[in-house]
PDB file of C-alpha atoms and ligand atoms in Angstrom:
ATOM      1  CA  ASN L   1     -17.307 134.499 127.254  1.00 77.00           C
ATOM      2  CA  GLY L   2     -16.498 133.791 130.951  1.00 86.00           C
ATOM      3  CA  LEU L   3     -19.201 136.290 132.106  1.00 94.00           C
ATOM      4  CA  SER L   4     -22.091 134.691 130.295  1.00 97.00           C
ATOM      5  CA  LEU L   5     -24.672 132.922 132.374  1.00 98.00           C
ATOM      6  CA  GLU L   6     -26.538 131.590 129.398  1.00 97.00           C
ATOM      7  CA  GLY L   7     -28.425 128.376 130.117  1.00 97.00           C
ATOM      8  CA  GLN L   8     -28.174 128.780 133.937  1.00 98.00           C
ATOM      9  CA  ASN L   9     -30.988 129.199 136.481  1.00 98.00           C
ATOM     10  CA  ALA L  10     -30.715 131.464 139.499  1.00 98.00           C
ATOM     11  CA  ILE L  11     -32.634 131.980 142.704  1.00 99.00           C
ATOM     12  CA  VAL L  12     -32.522 135.504 144.317  1.00 99.00           C
ATOM     13  CA  THR L  13     -34.103 136.000 147.738  1.00 99.00           C
ATOM     14  CA  GLY L  14     -35.574 139.345 148.709  1.00 98.00           C
ATOM     15  CA  ALA L  15     -35.680 140.342 145.054  1.00 98.00           C
ATOM     16  CA  SER L  16     -38.565 142.811 145.230  1.00 98.00           C
ATOM     17  CA  SER L  17     -36.437 145.837 145.904  1.00 98.00           C
ATOM     18  CA  GLY L  18     -32.925 147.206 146.280  1.00 98.00           C
ATOM     19  CA  ILE L  19     -29.869 145.042 145.799  1.00 98.00           C
ATOM     20  CA  GLY L  20     -31.932 141.854 145.263  1.00 98.00           C
ATOM     21  CA  ALA L  21     -33.906 143.457 142.391  1.00 98.00           C
ATOM     22  CA  ALA L  22     -30.772 144.798 140.749  1.00 98.00           C
ATOM     23  CA  VAL L  23     -29.004 141.421 141.002  1.00 99.00           C
ATOM     24  CA  ALA L  24     -31.973 139.582 139.505  1.00 99.00           C
ATOM     25  CA  ALA L  25     -31.927 142.037 136.552  1.00 98.00           C
ATOM     26  CA  GLY L  26     -28.118 141.744 136.249  1.00 98.00           C
ATOM     27  CA  LEU L  27     -28.171 137.954 136.218  1.00 98.00           C
ATOM     28  CA  ALA L  28     -30.908 138.112 133.580  1.00 98.00           C
ATOM     29  CA  LYS L  29     -28.779 140.412 131.410  1.00 98.00           C
ATOM     30  CA  ALA L  30     -25.955 137.953 131.633  1.00 98.00           C
ATOM     31  CA  GLY L  31     -28.317 135.226 130.330  1.00 98.00           C
ATOM     32  CA  ALA L  32     -29.692 133.491 133.409  1.00 98.00           C
ATOM     33  CA  ASP L  33     -33.313 132.675 134.090  1.00 98.00           C
ATOM     34  CA  VAL L  34     -34.302 133.888 137.591  1.00 98.00           C
ATOM     35  CA  VAL L  35     -36.643 132.898 140.475  1.00 98.00           C
ATOM     36  CA  ILE L  36     -37.662 136.191 142.133  1.00 98.00           C
ATOM     37  CA  ASN L  37     -38.479 135.668 145.774  1.00 98.00           C
ATOM     38  CA  PHE L  38     -40.409 138.320 147.725  1.00 98.00           C
ATOM     39  CA  HIS L  39     -41.673 138.472 151.246  1.00 98.00           C
ATOM     40  CA  SER L  40     -44.555 140.977 151.079  1.00 97.00           C
ATOM     41  CA  ASP L  41     -44.021 143.400 148.246  1.00 98.00           C
ATOM     42  CA  GLU L  42     -45.646 141.617 145.266  1.00 98.00           C
ATOM     43  CA  GLU L  43     -45.744 144.861 143.161  1.00 98.00           C
ATOM     44  CA  GLY L  44     -41.979 145.209 143.630  1.00 98.00           C
ATOM     45  CA  ALA L  45     -41.493 141.600 142.595  1.00 98.00           C
ATOM     46  CA  GLU L  46     -43.575 142.219 139.380  1.00 98.00           C
ATOM     47  CA  LYS L  47     -41.345 145.134 138.562  1.00 98.00           C
ATOM     48  CA  THR L  48     -38.265 142.936 138.956  1.00 98.00           C
ATOM     49  CA  LEU L  49     -40.005 140.330 136.755  1.00 98.00           C
ATOM     50  CA  SER L  50     -40.531 142.984 134.002  1.00 98.00           C
ATOM     51  CA  ALA L  51     -36.785 143.900 134.245  1.00 98.00           C
ATOM     52  CA  VAL L  52     -35.775 140.230 133.862  1.00 98.00           C
ATOM     53  CA  GLU L  53     -38.060 139.807 130.906  1.00 98.00           C
ATOM     54  CA  ARG L  54     -36.852 143.021 129.252  1.00 98.00           C
ATOM     55  CA  ALA L  55     -33.414 141.496 129.456  1.00 98.00           C
ATOM     56  CA  GLY L  56     -34.681 138.560 127.360  1.00 98.00           C
ATOM     57  CA  SER L  57     -34.661 136.014 130.136  1.00 98.00           C
ATOM     58  CA  ARG L  58     -37.398 134.023 131.878  1.00 98.00           C
ATOM     59  CA  GLY L  59     -38.481 134.862 135.409  1.00 98.00           C
ATOM     60  CA  VAL L  60     -40.937 133.530 137.971  1.00 98.00           C
ATOM     61  CA  ILE L  61     -42.059 135.251 141.230  1.00 98.00           C
ATOM     62  CA  ILE L  62     -42.748 133.378 144.411  1.00 98.00           C
ATOM     63  CA  ARG L  63     -43.651 134.588 147.942  1.00 98.00           C
ATOM     64  CA  GLY L  64     -41.699 133.174 150.880  1.00 98.00           C
ATOM     65  CA  ASP L  65     -40.112 133.922 154.160  1.00 98.00           C
ATOM     66  CA  VAL L  66     -36.415 132.806 154.140  1.00 98.00           C
ATOM     67  CA  GLY L  67     -36.565 132.189 157.877  1.00 98.00           C
ATOM     68  CA  ARG L  68     -39.079 129.399 157.309  1.00 98.00           C
ATOM     69  CA  GLU L  69     -37.756 126.017 156.207  1.00 98.00           C
ATOM     70  CA  SER L  70     -40.897 125.011 154.216  1.00 98.00           C
ATOM     71  CA  ASP L  71     -40.925 128.355 152.362  1.00 98.00           C
ATOM     72  CA  VAL L  72     -37.275 128.054 151.414  1.00 98.00           C
ATOM     73  CA  ASN L  73     -37.865 124.513 150.044  1.00 98.00           C
ATOM     74  CA  LYS L  74     -40.674 125.890 147.912  1.00 98.00           C
ATOM     75  CA  LEU L  75     -38.339 128.373 146.252  1.00 98.00           C
ATOM     76  CA  PHE L  76     -36.244 125.498 145.010  1.00 98.00           C
ATOM     77  CA  ASP L  77     -39.252 123.382 143.982  1.00 98.00           C
ATOM     78  CA  CYS L  78     -40.539 126.437 142.033  1.00 98.00           C
ATOM     79  CA  CYS L  79     -37.186 126.789 140.218  1.00 98.00           C
ATOM     80  CA  GLU L  80     -37.033 123.141 139.261  1.00 98.00           C
ATOM     81  CA  ALA L  81     -40.713 123.110 138.128  1.00 98.00           C
ATOM     82  CA  GLU L  82     -40.741 126.375 136.168  1.00 98.00           C
ATOM     83  CA  LEU L  83     -37.150 126.932 134.971  1.00 98.00           C
ATOM     84  CA  GLY L  84     -35.062 123.793 135.553  1.00 97.00           C
ATOM     85  CA  PRO L  85     -32.241 122.733 137.895  1.00 97.00           C
ATOM     86  CA  VAL L  86     -30.736 125.513 140.024  1.00 98.00           C
ATOM     87  CA  ASP L  87     -27.167 126.604 139.262  1.00 98.00           C
ATOM     88  CA  ILE L  88     -26.868 130.003 141.113  1.00 98.00           C
ATOM     89  CA  VAL L  89     -28.262 131.109 144.446  1.00 99.00           C
ATOM     90  CA  PHE L  90     -27.964 134.736 145.753  1.00 99.00           C
ATOM     91  CA  SER L  91     -28.939 134.718 149.471  1.00 99.00           C
ATOM     92  CA  ASN L  92     -29.849 138.412 149.786  1.00 98.00           C
ATOM     93  CA  ALA L  93     -32.945 138.894 151.960  1.00 98.00           C
ATOM     94  CA  GLY L  94     -32.176 141.018 155.010  1.00 98.00           C
ATOM     95  CA  ILE L  95     -33.577 143.505 157.493  1.00 98.00           C
ATOM     96  CA  GLN L  96     -32.526 145.987 160.057  1.00 98.00           C
ATOM     97  CA  ARG L  97     -34.383 146.595 163.427  1.00 98.00           C
ATOM     98  CA  ASP L  98     -32.220 149.201 165.048  1.00 97.00           C
ATOM     99  CA  SER L  99     -32.204 149.928 168.756  1.00 98.00           C
ATOM    100  CA  ALA L 100     -29.916 150.973 171.600  1.00 98.00           C
ATOM    101  CA  PHE L 101     -28.523 147.839 173.169  1.00 98.00           C
ATOM    102  CA  ALA L 102     -30.176 147.787 176.499  1.00 98.00           C
ATOM    103  CA  GLU L 103     -33.563 148.638 174.961  1.00 98.00           C
ATOM    104  CA  MET L 104     -33.331 146.074 172.191  1.00 98.00           C
ATOM    105  CA  SER L 105     -36.325 143.663 172.447  1.00 98.00           C
ATOM    106  CA  LEU L 106     -35.882 139.932 172.044  1.00 98.00           C
ATOM    107  CA  ASP L 107     -38.329 140.256 169.141  1.00 98.00           C
ATOM    108  CA  ASP L 108     -35.922 142.758 167.360  1.00 98.00           C
ATOM    109  CA  TRP L 109     -33.000 140.406 168.005  1.00 98.00           C
ATOM    110  CA  GLU L 110     -34.828 137.296 166.802  1.00 98.00           C
ATOM    111  CA  ALA L 111     -36.381 138.927 163.689  1.00 98.00           C
ATOM    112  CA  VAL L 112     -32.958 140.011 162.361  1.00 98.00           C
ATOM    113  CA  ILE L 113     -31.191 136.776 163.170  1.00 98.00           C
ATOM    114  CA  SER L 114     -34.026 134.770 161.620  1.00 98.00           C
ATOM    115  CA  THR L 115     -33.956 136.640 158.281  1.00 98.00           C
ATOM    116  CA  ASN L 116     -30.325 137.497 157.947  1.00 98.00           C
ATOM    117  CA  LEU L 117     -28.613 134.439 159.442  1.00 98.00           C
ATOM    118  CA  THR L 118     -31.128 131.600 159.731  1.00 98.00           C
ATOM    119  CA  GLY L 119     -32.375 132.582 156.275  1.00 98.00           C
ATOM    120  CA  ALA L 120     -28.794 132.445 154.873  1.00 99.00           C
ATOM    121  CA  PHE L 121     -28.389 128.961 156.518  1.00 99.00           C
ATOM    122  CA  LEU L 122     -31.679 127.528 155.193  1.00 99.00           C
ATOM    123  CA  VAL L 123     -31.201 128.878 151.695  1.00 99.00           C
ATOM    124  CA  SER L 124     -27.560 127.709 151.305  1.00 99.00           C
ATOM    125  CA  ARG L 125     -28.358 124.290 152.897  1.00 99.00           C
ATOM    126  CA  GLU L 126     -31.115 123.663 150.452  1.00 98.00           C
ATOM    127  CA  ALA L 127     -28.867 124.899 147.580  1.00 98.00           C
ATOM    128  CA  VAL L 128     -26.209 122.347 148.466  1.00 98.00           C
ATOM    129  CA  LYS L 129     -28.778 119.492 148.555  1.00 98.00           C
ATOM    130  CA  ARG L 130     -30.245 120.531 145.193  1.00 98.00           C
ATOM    131  CA  PHE L 131     -26.790 120.978 143.539  1.00 98.00           C
ATOM    132  CA  ARG L 132     -25.911 117.387 144.588  1.00 98.00           C
ATOM    133  CA  LYS L 133     -29.158 116.008 143.288  1.00 97.00           C
ATOM    134  CA  LYS L 134     -28.791 117.826 139.959  1.00 95.00           C
ATOM    135  CA  GLY L 135     -25.186 116.798 139.289  1.00 92.00           C
ATOM    136  CA  LEU L 136     -22.668 118.572 137.107  1.00 93.00           C
ATOM    137  CA  ARG L 137     -24.191 119.949 133.879  1.00 91.00           C
ATOM    138  CA  GLU L 138     -21.540 119.489 131.224  1.00 88.00           C
ATOM    139  CA  GLY L 139     -20.937 122.539 129.100  1.00 91.00           C
ATOM    140  CA  VAL L 140     -22.970 124.799 131.391  1.00 93.00           C
ATOM    141  CA  SER L 141     -20.429 125.681 134.034  1.00 95.00           C
ATOM    142  CA  PRO L 142     -17.350 124.061 135.529  1.00 96.00           C
ATOM    143  CA  ALA L 143     -18.996 124.371 138.978  1.00 97.00           C
ATOM    144  CA  LEU L 144     -21.710 122.133 140.345  1.00 98.00           C
ATOM    145  CA  GLY L 145     -23.311 125.228 141.720  1.00 98.00           C
ATOM    146  CA  LYS L 146     -22.537 128.734 142.968  1.00 98.00           C
ATOM    147  CA  ILE L 147     -23.749 130.410 146.169  1.00 99.00           C
ATOM    148  CA  VAL L 148     -23.240 134.065 147.031  1.00 99.00           C
ATOM    149  CA  PHE L 149     -24.365 135.525 150.359  1.00 99.00           C
ATOM    150  CA  ASP L 150     -25.135 139.193 150.666  1.00 98.00           C
ATOM    151  CA  SER L 151     -23.181 140.125 153.733  1.00 98.00           C
ATOM    152  CA  SER L 152     -22.177 143.722 154.682  1.00 98.00           C
ATOM    153  CA  VAL L 153     -19.164 145.807 155.696  1.00 98.00           C
ATOM    154  CA  HIS L 154     -20.679 145.217 159.154  1.00 98.00           C
ATOM    155  CA  GLN L 155     -19.370 141.687 159.142  1.00 98.00           C
ATOM    156  CA  ARG L 156     -16.179 143.560 159.954  1.00 98.00           C
ATOM    157  CA  ILE L 157     -17.035 147.075 161.165  1.00 98.00           C
ATOM    158  CA  PRO L 158     -18.799 147.084 164.553  1.00 98.00           C
ATOM    159  CA  TRP L 159     -22.132 149.026 164.483  1.00 97.00           C
ATOM    160  CA  ALA L 160     -23.408 150.619 167.673  1.00 98.00           C
ATOM    161  CA  GLY L 161     -27.237 150.648 167.912  1.00 98.00           C
ATOM    162  CA  ARG L 162     -27.439 147.650 165.648  1.00 98.00           C
ATOM    163  CA  VAL L 163     -25.855 144.711 167.438  1.00 98.00           C
ATOM    164  CA  ASN L 164     -28.469 142.348 166.009  1.00 98.00           C
ATOM    165  CA  TYR L 165     -27.573 143.312 162.464  1.00 98.00           C
ATOM    166  CA  ALA L 166     -23.777 143.245 163.002  1.00 98.00           C
ATOM    167  CA  ALA L 167     -24.005 139.871 164.787  1.00 98.00           C
ATOM    168  CA  SER L 168     -26.069 138.455 161.936  1.00 99.00           C
ATOM    169  CA  LYS L 169     -23.546 139.568 159.352  1.00 98.00           C
ATOM    170  CA  GLY L 170     -20.605 138.438 161.511  1.00 98.00           C
ATOM    171  CA  GLY L 171     -22.410 135.060 161.547  1.00 98.00           C
ATOM    172  CA  VAL L 172     -22.798 135.061 157.696  1.00 99.00           C
ATOM    173  CA  SER L 173     -19.014 135.663 157.417  1.00 98.00           C
ATOM    174  CA  LEU L 174     -18.048 132.415 159.109  1.00 98.00           C
ATOM    175  CA  LEU L 175     -21.054 130.542 157.701  1.00 99.00           C
ATOM    176  CA  MET L 176     -19.761 131.392 154.284  1.00 99.00           C
ATOM    177  CA  GLN L 177     -16.091 130.410 155.025  1.00 98.00           C
ATOM    178  CA  SER L 178     -16.989 127.134 156.846  1.00 99.00           C
ATOM    179  CA  LEU L 179     -19.393 126.161 154.124  1.00 99.00           C
ATOM    180  CA  ALA L 180     -16.784 126.912 151.461  1.00 99.00           C
ATOM    181  CA  GLN L 181     -14.255 124.784 153.239  1.00 98.00           C
ATOM    182  CA  GLU L 182     -16.706 121.927 153.572  1.00 98.00           C
ATOM    183  CA  VAL L 183     -18.137 121.687 150.039  1.00 98.00           C
ATOM    184  CA  GLY L 184     -15.373 123.085 147.792  1.00 98.00           C
ATOM    185  CA  HIS L 185     -14.171 119.630 146.830  1.00 98.00           C
ATOM    186  CA  GLU L 186     -17.632 118.976 145.322  1.00 98.00           C
ATOM    187  CA  LYS L 187     -17.161 121.935 142.973  1.00 98.00           C
ATOM    188  CA  ILE L 188     -19.726 124.028 144.843  1.00 98.00           C
ATOM    189  CA  ARG L 189     -18.350 127.575 144.836  1.00 98.00           C
ATOM    190  CA  VAL L 190     -19.196 129.689 147.782  1.00 99.00           C
ATOM    191  CA  ASN L 191     -18.480 133.371 148.278  1.00 99.00           C
ATOM    192  CA  SER L 192     -20.046 136.552 149.580  1.00 98.00           C
ATOM    193  CA  VAL L 193     -20.340 140.223 148.713  1.00 99.00           C
ATOM    194  CA  ALA L 194     -20.052 142.834 151.424  1.00 98.00           C
ATOM    195  CA  PRO L 195     -21.743 146.065 150.234  1.00 98.00           C
ATOM    196  CA  GLY L 196     -20.955 149.431 151.919  1.00 98.00           C
ATOM    197  CA  ALA L 197     -23.608 152.135 151.926  1.00 97.00           C
ATOM    198  CA  ILE L 198     -25.889 151.404 148.966  1.00 98.00           C
ATOM    199  CA  ALA L 199     -28.983 153.540 148.212  1.00 97.00           C
ATOM    200  CA  THR L 200     -31.937 151.310 148.962  1.00 96.00           C
ATOM    201  CA  ASP L 201     -35.105 151.248 151.221  1.00 94.00           C
ATOM    202  CA  ILE L 202     -33.098 149.703 154.098  1.00 92.00           C
ATOM    203  CA  ASN L 203     -31.336 152.980 154.732  1.00 94.00           C
ATOM    204  CA  ALA L 204     -33.606 155.538 153.143  1.00 94.00           C
ATOM    205  CA  ASP L 205     -34.201 157.383 156.459  1.00 93.00           C
ATOM    206  CA  GLU L 206     -30.457 157.427 157.422  1.00 92.00           C
ATOM    207  CA  ARG L 207     -29.606 158.773 153.891  1.00 93.00           C
ATOM    208  CA  ALA L 208     -32.236 161.502 154.099  1.00 93.00           C
ATOM    209  CA  GLU L 209     -30.933 162.669 157.501  1.00 94.00           C
ATOM    210  CA  ASN L 210     -27.169 162.058 157.152  1.00 93.00           C
ATOM    211  CA  ALA L 211     -26.072 161.784 153.501  1.00 93.00           C
ATOM    212  CA  ASP L 212     -22.897 163.947 154.054  1.00 94.00           C
ATOM    213  CA  ALA L 213     -21.905 162.041 157.191  1.00 94.00           C
ATOM    214  CA  ILE L 214     -22.313 158.716 155.264  1.00 95.00           C
ATOM    215  CA  ARG L 215     -20.221 160.049 152.301  1.00 95.00           C
ATOM    216  CA  SER L 216     -17.462 161.060 154.756  1.00 95.00           C
ATOM    217  CA  LEU L 217     -17.083 157.372 155.564  1.00 95.00           C
ATOM    218  CA  ILE L 218     -16.458 156.486 151.900  1.00 97.00           C
ATOM    219  CA  PRO L 219     -13.028 157.246 150.462  1.00 97.00           C
ATOM    220  CA  TYR L 220     -14.334 156.943 146.943  1.00 97.00           C
ATOM    221  CA  GLY L 221     -16.762 159.656 147.662  1.00 95.00           C
ATOM    222  CA  ARG L 222     -20.156 158.407 146.574  1.00 96.00           C
ATOM    223  CA  ILE L 223     -22.962 156.323 148.024  1.00 97.00           C
ATOM    224  CA  GLY L 224     -23.250 153.112 145.987  1.00 98.00           C
ATOM    225  CA  ASP L 225     -26.126 152.050 143.715  1.00 98.00           C
ATOM    226  CA  PRO L 226     -27.712 148.615 143.759  1.00 98.00           C
ATOM    227  CA  GLU L 227     -26.196 148.089 140.263  1.00 98.00           C
ATOM    228  CA  ASP L 228     -22.692 148.375 141.781  1.00 98.00           C
ATOM    229  CA  ILE L 229     -23.479 145.294 143.745  1.00 98.00           C
ATOM    230  CA  ALA L 230     -25.149 143.555 140.841  1.00 98.00           C
ATOM    231  CA  GLN L 231     -21.991 143.851 138.741  1.00 98.00           C
ATOM    232  CA  ALA L 232     -19.903 142.333 141.562  1.00 98.00           C
ATOM    233  CA  VAL L 233     -22.342 139.445 142.023  1.00 98.00           C
ATOM    234  CA  VAL L 234     -22.657 138.644 138.370  1.00 98.00           C
ATOM    235  CA  TRP L 235     -18.892 138.453 138.182  1.00 98.00           C
ATOM    236  CA  LEU L 236     -18.626 136.253 141.311  1.00 98.00           C
ATOM    237  CA  VAL L 237     -21.100 133.658 140.017  1.00 98.00           C
ATOM    238  CA  SER L 238     -19.642 133.705 136.483  1.00 98.00           C
ATOM    239  CA  ASP L 239     -16.962 131.370 135.253  1.00 97.00           C
ATOM    240  CA  ALA L 240     -14.537 134.256 134.998  1.00 97.00           C
ATOM    241  CA  ALA L 241     -14.439 133.864 138.814  1.00 98.00           C
ATOM    242  CA  ASP L 242     -14.110 130.090 138.691  1.00 98.00           C
ATOM    243  CA  TYR L 243     -11.068 130.020 140.977  1.00 98.00           C
ATOM    244  CA  VAL L 244     -12.549 132.474 143.556  1.00 98.00           C
ATOM    245  CA  HIS L 245     -13.880 130.409 146.470  1.00 98.00           C
ATOM    246  CA  GLY L 246     -14.477 131.265 150.176  1.00 98.00           C
ATOM    247  CA  HIS L 247     -13.891 134.944 149.440  1.00 98.00           C
ATOM    248  CA  CYS L 248     -15.798 138.004 150.640  1.00 98.00           C
ATOM    249  CA  LEU L 249     -15.735 140.727 147.953  1.00 98.00           C
ATOM    250  CA  PHE L 250     -16.103 144.115 149.679  1.00 98.00           C
ATOM    251  CA  ALA L 251     -17.876 146.541 147.300  1.00 98.00           C
ATOM    252  CA  ASP L 252     -17.902 149.534 149.590  1.00 98.00           C
ATOM    253  CA  GLY L 253     -16.039 152.465 147.893  1.00 98.00           C
ATOM    254  CA  GLY L 254     -13.342 151.790 150.510  1.00 98.00           C
ATOM    255  CA  MET L 255     -15.519 152.122 153.598  1.00 98.00           C
ATOM    256  CA  THR L 256     -13.363 149.377 155.280  1.00 98.00           C
ATOM    257  CA  LEU L 257     -10.194 151.426 154.824  1.00 97.00           C
ATOM    258  CA  TYR L 258     -10.671 153.409 158.123  1.00 94.00           C
ATOM    259  CA  PRO L 259     -11.179 156.751 156.369  1.00 93.00           C
ATOM    260  CA  GLY L 260     -11.162 158.515 159.739  1.00 90.00           C
ATOM    261  CA  PHE L 261      -7.316 158.295 159.421  1.00 90.00           C
ATOM    262  CA  ILE L 262      -7.174 160.369 156.272  1.00 90.00           C
ATOM    263  CA  GLY L 263      -4.996 163.461 156.941  1.00 85.00           C
ATOM    264  CA  ASN L 264      -4.361 162.145 160.413  1.00 74.00           C
ATOM    265  CA  GLY L 265      -0.642 161.528 160.061  1.00 62.00           C
TER     266      GLY L 265
HETATM  267  P1  NAD U   1     -34.159 146.374 150.849  1.00 58.31           P
HETATM  268  O1  NAD U   1     -34.961 146.566 152.061  1.00 58.31           O
HETATM  269  O2  NAD U   1     -34.530 147.061 149.603  1.00 58.31           O
HETATM  270  O3  NAD U   1     -34.206 144.732 150.497  1.00 58.31           O
HETATM  271  C1  NAD U   1     -34.368 143.764 151.425  1.00 58.31           C
HETATM  272  C2  NAD U   1     -35.207 142.707 150.765  1.00 58.31           C
HETATM  273  O4  NAD U   1     -35.355 141.542 151.644  1.00 58.31           O
HETATM  274  C3  NAD U   1     -36.648 143.231 150.483  1.00 58.31           C
HETATM  275  O5  NAD U   1     -36.976 142.881 149.232  1.00 58.31           O
HETATM  276  C4  NAD U   1     -37.457 142.429 151.528  1.00 58.31           C
HETATM  277  O6  NAD U   1     -38.818 142.278 151.139  1.00 58.31           O
HETATM  278  C5  NAD U   1     -36.719 141.180 151.652  1.00 58.31           C
HETATM  279  N1  NAD U   1     -37.056 140.445 152.840  1.00 58.31           N
HETATM  280  C6  NAD U   1     -37.055 140.958 154.097  1.00 58.31           C
HETATM  281  N2  NAD U   1     -37.377 139.923 154.969  1.00 58.31           N
HETATM  282  C7  NAD U   1     -37.589 138.800 154.214  1.00 58.31           C
HETATM  283  C8  NAD U   1     -37.828 137.486 154.540  1.00 58.31           C
HETATM  284  N3  NAD U   1     -38.048 137.068 155.826  1.00 58.31           N
HETATM  285  N4  NAD U   1     -37.888 136.596 153.522  1.00 58.31           N
HETATM  286  C9  NAD U   1     -37.667 136.971 152.233  1.00 58.31           C
HETATM  287  N5  NAD U   1     -37.357 138.261 151.901  1.00 58.31           N
HETATM  288  C10 NAD U   1     -37.269 139.131 152.888  1.00 58.31           C
HETATM  289  O7  NAD U   1     -32.639 146.632 151.198  1.00 58.31           O
HETATM  290  P2  NAD U   1     -31.298 146.165 150.534  1.00 58.31           P
HETATM  291  O8  NAD U   1     -30.311 147.208 150.944  1.00 58.31           O
HETATM  292  O9  NAD U   1     -31.492 145.826 149.091  1.00 58.31           O
HETATM  293  O10 NAD U   1     -30.950 144.802 151.342  1.00 58.31           O
HETATM  294  C11 NAD U   1     -30.578 143.571 150.725  1.00 58.31           C
HETATM  295  C12 NAD U   1     -29.452 142.970 151.479  1.00 58.31           C
HETATM  296  O11 NAD U   1     -28.277 143.812 151.320  1.00 58.31           O
HETATM  297  C13 NAD U   1     -29.672 142.762 152.940  1.00 58.31           C
HETATM  298  O12 NAD U   1     -29.178 141.480 153.348  1.00 58.31           O
HETATM  299  C14 NAD U   1     -28.808 143.831 153.561  1.00 58.31           C
HETATM  300  O13 NAD U   1     -28.356 143.533 154.873  1.00 58.31           O
HETATM  301  C15 NAD U   1     -27.680 143.950 152.588  1.00 58.31           C
HETATM  302  N6  NAD U   1     -26.848 145.146 152.609  1.00 58.31           N
HETATM  303  C16 NAD U   1     -27.406 146.336 152.271  1.00 58.31           C
HETATM  304  C17 NAD U   1     -26.599 147.476 152.384  1.00 58.31           C
HETATM  305  C18 NAD U   1     -27.087 148.818 151.977  1.00 58.31           C
HETATM  306  O14 NAD U   1     -26.445 149.814 152.245  1.00 58.31           O
HETATM  307  N7  NAD U   1     -28.237 148.985 151.376  1.00 58.31           N
HETATM  308  C19 NAD U   1     -25.308 147.350 152.842  1.00 58.31           C
HETATM  309  C20 NAD U   1     -24.802 146.101 153.208  1.00 58.31           C
HETATM  310  C21 NAD U   1     -25.545 144.991 153.047  1.00 58.31           C
END
């Protein structure tokens, strides 16, 4: 069926926890073999590998910092050596370093931009090069390759106290669209997913302190699970979405609908 990823190889960055781990497992359930990149949490990566293998797919784990060019190239070398040519790339690794604006250190700014934006650039640039080298694989997918960026509702919603994060995701938005415009004619399909509030490590403290306040921002009334994003990403990279290109799929329970206006008329 159009949702099967049988015979395809995927790379997921930041796959040792949260959304990356769920997407790696989701891609495996759909039939893809998966390169599981992690930064420091090797134990987490091992758990993701078990989930991939339980789904009946092959997986391989590899350490690497997405902000470093040589590390990113190694992810792709690893895929080609261990699994085969890369068909699917989910650029997911991301961090927050929150701070009031005037007190934000240059280090906090650069760390977030390096992982969230430069990482997305390096990973997608290498993906395009490898897709071109590989060529179209007849019978595997009509696309030469598929790239999905993990953006955020904060590519659209400003976020006080996190200008580094919002700026990085705003950057990912136009990176995605400009890249899609540039390489679409080569049958490289480029999209992003924009999660709302998803229960992962990145926001564990905020959820512990403010779960009700967060829920009040979500018309659909629940905080999301990593699997909600996995399902969206699996669809986006599948042939069922073959005509979806340059699109950002908001999976946010309606967070971008300005719920502050409910009952305000
Ligand atoms: P998470 O902290 O569980 O996952 C982030 C992952 O990125 C971790 O596995 C971490 O090890 C990895 N990582 C960090 N720096 C890295 C680097 N330099 N190189 C490689 N890997 C690195 O949190 P998450 O919520 O799963 O975040 C994943 C992505 O989802 C991020 O891009 C985040 O901005 C985005 N996102 C999350 C939410 C949410 O509510 N959780 C909402 C919108 C967007």
